[in-house]
Amino acid sequence: LAIVLTIMVAEVIGGIFSGSLALLGDAGHMLVDALALGLSLFAMSIAHRPATAAKTFGYHRIEILAALFNGAILVLVSAYIFYEAYQRFLEPSAVKTPLMLTIAVIGLLANLGGVMLLNKASHRSLNVKAAFWHIMGDTISSVGVIIAGIIILLTRWYIADTIAAMVIGVIVLWGAGKIVRETADILLEAV
């Protein structure tokens, strides 16, 4: 959570000063990830509470609800990224590539650290799996921002930033759809 929050602040500052929508999109995704990780931690602590007379099965489903909420937020984030990308297609703007690339590389390294921290636990809990996919999406997003930065640096084709933002939106939406489907299946007790 601390890693995500630190990199998110760096990406917001870098995105504003560089003019990179892809970097700002990744920062927005990281904000949602920070909320998701916080919610996941909270849900995990609630899930350990013992059963009561009113909650005879305990609080284990709170983690599923947290995962569903995280998935729904990711859908909204991807919609916002698509909206902003559409605006940039209509009015492309210049991007300060060296700053964009520096922040994206730092973000990639931090995200790889987060992936390693959550990978093993993601196989045991759908809630942690949702948090893992948030971080995995950020990792892929950072790679996309780096690729767009390199393209802009070499060709001055600024629309690459917008295309990277749209790819990030698709990745976010794909991960969100998977999480929402899995949580819905559990809540509906599908076989």
mmCIF file of C-alpha atoms in Angstrom:
data_model
loop_
_atom_site.group_PDB
_atom_site.id
_atom_site.type_symbol
_atom_site.label_atom_id
_atom_site.label_comp_id
_atom_site.label_asym_id
_atom_site.label_seq_id
_atom_site.Cartn_x
_atom_site.Cartn_y
_atom_site.Cartn_z
ATOM 1 C CA LEU A 1 0.000 0.000 0.000
ATOM 2 C CA ALA A 2 2.835 2.384 0.870
ATOM 3 C CA ILE A 3 4.620 1.580 -2.400
ATOM 4 C CA VAL A 4 1.473 2.206 -4.448
ATOM 5 C CA LEU A 5 0.708 5.506 -2.695
ATOM 6 C CA THR A 6 4.264 6.783 -3.153
ATOM 7 C CA ILE A 7 4.394 5.925 -6.848
ATOM 8 C CA MET A 8 0.877 7.301 -7.387
ATOM 9 C CA VAL A 9 1.927 10.712 -6.044
ATOM 10 C CA ALA A 10 5.044 10.645 -8.235
ATOM 11 C CA GLU A 11 2.951 9.747 -11.300
ATOM 12 C CA VAL A 12 0.411 12.517 -10.643
ATOM 13 C CA ILE A 13 3.202 15.095 -10.339
ATOM 14 C CA GLY A 14 5.057 13.639 -13.331
ATOM 15 C CA GLY A 15 1.874 13.394 -15.416
ATOM 16 C CA ILE A 16 0.947 17.010 -14.736
ATOM 17 C CA PHE A 17 4.411 18.388 -15.431
ATOM 18 C CA SER A 18 5.059 16.168 -18.471
ATOM 19 C CA GLY A 19 1.560 16.452 -19.933
ATOM 20 C CA SER A 20 1.269 12.659 -20.238
ATOM 21 C CA LEU A 21 -2.267 11.265 -20.180
ATOM 22 C CA ALA A 22 -0.894 7.728 -20.006
ATOM 23 C CA LEU A 23 1.024 8.630 -16.840
ATOM 24 C CA LEU A 24 -2.030 10.346 -15.328
ATOM 25 C CA GLY A 25 -4.178 7.356 -16.315
ATOM 26 C CA ASP A 26 -1.750 5.046 -14.584
ATOM 27 C CA ALA A 27 -1.792 7.337 -11.524
ATOM 28 C CA GLY A 28 -5.602 7.174 -11.489
ATOM 29 C CA HIS A 29 -5.405 3.418 -11.684
ATOM 30 C CA MET A 30 -2.927 3.441 -8.803
ATOM 31 C CA LEU A 31 -5.290 5.587 -6.726
ATOM 32 C CA VAL A 32 -7.944 2.942 -7.180
ATOM 33 C CA ASP A 33 -5.334 0.306 -6.359
ATOM 34 C CA ALA A 34 -4.489 2.105 -3.128
ATOM 35 C CA LEU A 35 -8.188 2.160 -2.226
ATOM 36 C CA ALA A 36 -8.476 -1.487 -3.228
ATOM 37 C CA LEU A 37 -5.474 -2.537 -1.174
ATOM 38 C CA GLY A 38 -6.772 -0.608 1.833
ATOM 39 C CA LEU A 39 -10.204 -2.171 1.404
ATOM 40 C CA SER A 40 -8.633 -5.615 1.019
ATOM 41 C CA LEU A 41 -6.651 -5.196 4.228
ATOM 42 C CA PHE A 42 -9.772 -4.017 6.046
ATOM 43 C CA ALA A 43 -11.846 -6.908 4.664
ATOM 44 C CA MET A 44 -9.187 -9.432 5.667
ATOM 45 C CA SER A 45 -9.212 -8.150 9.241
ATOM 46 C CA ILE A 46 -13.042 -8.270 9.387
ATOM 47 C CA ALA A 47 -13.094 -11.778 7.872
ATOM 48 C CA HIS A 48 -11.107 -13.111 10.832
ATOM 49 C CA ARG A 49 -13.827 -12.177 13.286
ATOM 50 C CA PRO A 50 -15.593 -15.155 14.846
ATOM 51 C CA ALA A 51 -19.162 -16.111 13.984
ATOM 52 C CA THR A 52 -21.957 -14.588 16.045
ATOM 53 C CA ALA A 53 -25.611 -15.444 16.652
ATOM 54 C CA ALA A 54 -26.596 -13.049 13.855
ATOM 55 C CA LYS A 55 -23.695 -13.963 11.537
ATOM 56 C CA THR A 56 -23.671 -17.743 11.927
ATOM 57 C CA PHE A 57 -21.265 -18.243 9.006
ATOM 58 C CA GLY A 58 -18.950 -15.486 10.209
ATOM 59 C CA TYR A 59 -17.623 -12.655 8.105
ATOM 60 C CA HIS A 60 -15.764 -14.533 5.359
ATOM 61 C CA ARG A 61 -17.949 -13.154 2.561
ATOM 62 C CA ILE A 62 -16.804 -9.604 3.337
ATOM 63 C CA GLU A 63 -13.680 -10.373 1.309
ATOM 64 C CA ILE A 64 -15.854 -11.332 -1.670
ATOM 65 C CA LEU A 65 -17.831 -8.099 -1.339
ATOM 66 C CA ALA A 66 -14.558 -6.136 -1.205
ATOM 67 C CA ALA A 67 -13.359 -7.880 -4.376
ATOM 68 C CA LEU A 68 -16.674 -7.083 -6.118
ATOM 69 C CA PHE A 69 -16.414 -3.437 -5.066
ATOM 70 C CA ASN A 70 -12.820 -3.272 -6.340
ATOM 71 C CA GLY A 71 -13.873 -4.734 -9.684
ATOM 72 C CA ALA A 72 -16.708 -2.226 -10.037
ATOM 73 C CA ILE A 73 -14.349 0.674 -9.308
ATOM 74 C CA LEU A 74 -11.939 -0.594 -11.954
ATOM 75 C CA VAL A 75 -14.756 -0.531 -14.526
ATOM 76 C CA LEU A 76 -15.363 3.143 -13.696
ATOM 77 C CA VAL A 77 -11.638 3.945 -13.913
ATOM 78 C CA SER A 78 -11.406 2.381 -17.368
ATOM 79 C CA ALA A 79 -14.435 4.397 -18.523
ATOM 80 C CA TYR A 80 -12.746 7.592 -17.347
ATOM 81 C CA ILE A 81 -9.498 6.678 -19.114
ATOM 82 C CA PHE A 82 -11.436 6.079 -22.364
ATOM 83 C CA TYR A 83 -13.168 9.443 -22.000
ATOM 84 C CA GLU A 84 -9.882 11.303 -21.457
ATOM 85 C CA ALA A 85 -8.219 9.434 -24.331
ATOM 86 C CA TYR A 86 -11.073 10.439 -26.642
ATOM 87 C CA GLN A 87 -10.536 14.071 -25.643
ATOM 88 C CA ARG A 88 -6.810 13.738 -26.433
ATOM 89 C CA PHE A 89 -7.559 12.240 -29.841
ATOM 90 C CA LEU A 90 -9.588 15.359 -30.620
ATOM 91 C CA GLU A 91 -6.881 17.701 -29.275
ATOM 92 C CA PRO A 92 -3.431 16.050 -29.054
ATOM 93 C CA SER A 93 -0.925 17.766 -26.778
ATOM 94 C CA ALA A 94 2.864 17.680 -26.418
ATOM 95 C CA VAL A 95 4.429 15.455 -23.787
ATOM 96 C CA LYS A 96 7.717 16.043 -21.913
ATOM 97 C CA THR A 97 9.122 12.613 -22.594
ATOM 98 C CA PRO A 98 12.221 12.427 -20.339
ATOM 99 C CA LEU A 99 10.157 13.149 -17.219
ATOM 100 C CA MET A 100 7.424 10.771 -18.386
ATOM 101 C CA LEU A 101 9.953 7.965 -18.906
ATOM 102 C CA THR A 102 11.724 8.534 -15.586
ATOM 103 C CA ILE A 103 8.493 8.337 -13.587
ATOM 104 C CA ALA A 104 7.253 5.335 -15.620
ATOM 105 C CA VAL A 105 10.461 3.360 -14.979
ATOM 106 C CA ILE A 106 10.281 4.094 -11.234
ATOM 107 C CA GLY A 107 6.614 3.022 -11.311
ATOM 108 C CA LEU A 108 7.482 -0.198 -13.128
ATOM 109 C CA LEU A 109 10.108 -1.138 -10.545
ATOM 110 C CA ALA A 110 7.721 -0.425 -7.669
ATOM 111 C CA ASN A 111 4.920 -2.393 -9.331
ATOM 112 C CA LEU A 112 7.189 -5.381 -9.879
ATOM 113 C CA GLY A 113 7.919 -5.292 -6.157
ATOM 114 C CA GLY A 114 4.187 -5.269 -5.420
ATOM 115 C CA VAL A 115 3.570 -8.194 -7.787
ATOM 116 C CA MET A 116 6.218 -10.245 -5.990
ATOM 117 C CA LEU A 117 4.701 -9.403 -2.597
ATOM 118 C CA LEU A 118 1.157 -10.427 -3.561
ATOM 119 C CA ASN A 119 1.746 -13.272 -6.026
ATOM 120 C CA LYS A 120 1.803 -16.206 -3.589
ATOM 121 C CA ALA A 121 -1.119 -14.991 -1.454
ATOM 122 C CA SER A 122 -3.267 -14.304 -4.548
ATOM 123 C CA HIS A 123 -3.734 -18.053 -5.033
ATOM 124 C CA ARG A 124 -5.413 -18.424 -1.620
ATOM 125 C CA SER A 125 -7.872 -15.501 -1.502
ATOM 126 C CA LEU A 126 -10.103 -13.892 -4.125
ATOM 127 C CA ASN A 127 -9.781 -10.634 -2.215
ATOM 128 C CA VAL A 128 -5.966 -10.736 -2.457
ATOM 129 C CA LYS A 129 -6.313 -11.901 -6.064
ATOM 130 C CA ALA A 130 -8.288 -8.716 -6.811
ATOM 131 C CA ALA A 131 -5.529 -6.631 -5.193
ATOM 132 C CA PHE A 132 -2.914 -8.617 -7.146
ATOM 133 C CA TRP A 133 -4.703 -7.864 -10.431
ATOM 134 C CA HIS A 134 -4.781 -4.193 -9.553
ATOM 135 C CA ILE A 135 -0.993 -4.248 -9.159
ATOM 136 C CA MET A 136 -0.529 -6.441 -12.256
ATOM 137 C CA GLY A 137 -2.571 -3.951 -14.271
ATOM 138 C CA ASP A 138 -0.331 -1.169 -12.992
ATOM 139 C CA THR A 139 2.764 -3.119 -13.993
ATOM 140 C CA ILE A 140 1.490 -3.604 -17.532
ATOM 141 C CA SER A 141 0.413 0.040 -17.602
ATOM 142 C CA SER A 142 3.920 1.154 -16.662
ATOM 143 C CA VAL A 143 5.338 -0.904 -19.531
ATOM 144 C CA GLY A 144 2.823 0.733 -21.887
ATOM 145 C CA VAL A 145 3.782 4.207 -20.688
ATOM 146 C CA ILE A 146 7.473 3.388 -21.201
ATOM 147 C CA ILE A 147 6.821 2.123 -24.737
ATOM 148 C CA ALA A 148 4.770 5.243 -25.552
ATOM 149 C CA GLY A 149 7.547 7.426 -24.113
ATOM 150 C CA ILE A 150 10.172 5.748 -26.262
ATOM 151 C CA ILE A 151 7.999 6.140 -29.369
ATOM 152 C CA ILE A 152 7.463 9.829 -28.595
ATOM 153 C CA LEU A 153 11.154 10.342 -27.880
ATOM 154 C CA LEU A 154 12.176 8.790 -31.207
ATOM 155 C CA THR A 155 9.390 10.057 -33.482
ATOM 156 C CA ARG A 156 7.622 12.990 -31.732
ATOM 157 C CA TRP A 157 4.360 11.122 -32.412
ATOM 158 C CA TYR A 158 2.468 12.387 -29.329
ATOM 159 C CA ILE A 159 -0.664 10.369 -30.052
ATOM 160 C CA ALA A 160 1.303 7.333 -28.784
ATOM 161 C CA ASP A 161 0.606 8.629 -25.270
ATOM 162 C CA THR A 162 -3.143 8.557 -25.951
ATOM 163 C CA ILE A 163 -2.965 5.099 -27.503
ATOM 164 C CA ALA A 164 -1.045 3.836 -24.448
ATOM 165 C CA ALA A 165 -3.753 5.314 -22.214
ATOM 166 C CA MET A 166 -6.435 3.442 -24.191
ATOM 167 C CA VAL A 167 -4.496 0.174 -23.947
ATOM 168 C CA ILE A 168 -4.223 0.748 -20.193
ATOM 169 C CA GLY A 169 -8.009 1.269 -20.120
ATOM 170 C CA VAL A 170 -8.585 -2.038 -21.940
ATOM 171 C CA ILE A 171 -6.283 -3.896 -19.546
ATOM 172 C CA VAL A 172 -8.013 -2.366 -16.538
ATOM 173 C CA LEU A 173 -11.435 -3.281 -17.973
ATOM 174 C CA TRP A 174 -10.368 -6.864 -18.717
ATOM 175 C CA GLY A 175 -9.093 -7.406 -15.168
ATOM 176 C CA ALA A 176 -12.213 -5.785 -13.726
ATOM 177 C CA GLY A 177 -14.504 -8.007 -15.784
ATOM 178 C CA LYS A 178 -12.714 -11.115 -14.590
ATOM 179 C CA ILE A 179 -12.959 -10.075 -10.935
ATOM 180 C CA VAL A 180 -16.634 -9.108 -11.197
ATOM 181 C CA ARG A 181 -17.487 -12.440 -12.890
ATOM 182 C CA GLU A 182 -15.674 -14.486 -10.249
ATOM 183 C CA THR A 183 -17.208 -12.620 -7.331
ATOM 184 C CA ALA A 184 -20.681 -12.794 -8.868
ATOM 185 C CA ASP A 185 -20.285 -16.568 -9.316
ATOM 186 C CA ILE A 186 -19.354 -16.941 -5.650
ATOM 187 C CA LEU A 187 -22.174 -14.725 -4.420
ATOM 188 C CA LEU A 188 -24.661 -16.564 -6.651
ATOM 189 C CA GLU A 189 -23.183 -19.899 -5.498
ATOM 190 C CA ALA A 190 -22.618 -21.026 -9.069
ATOM 191 C CA VAL A 191 -21.245 -24.489 -9.783
#
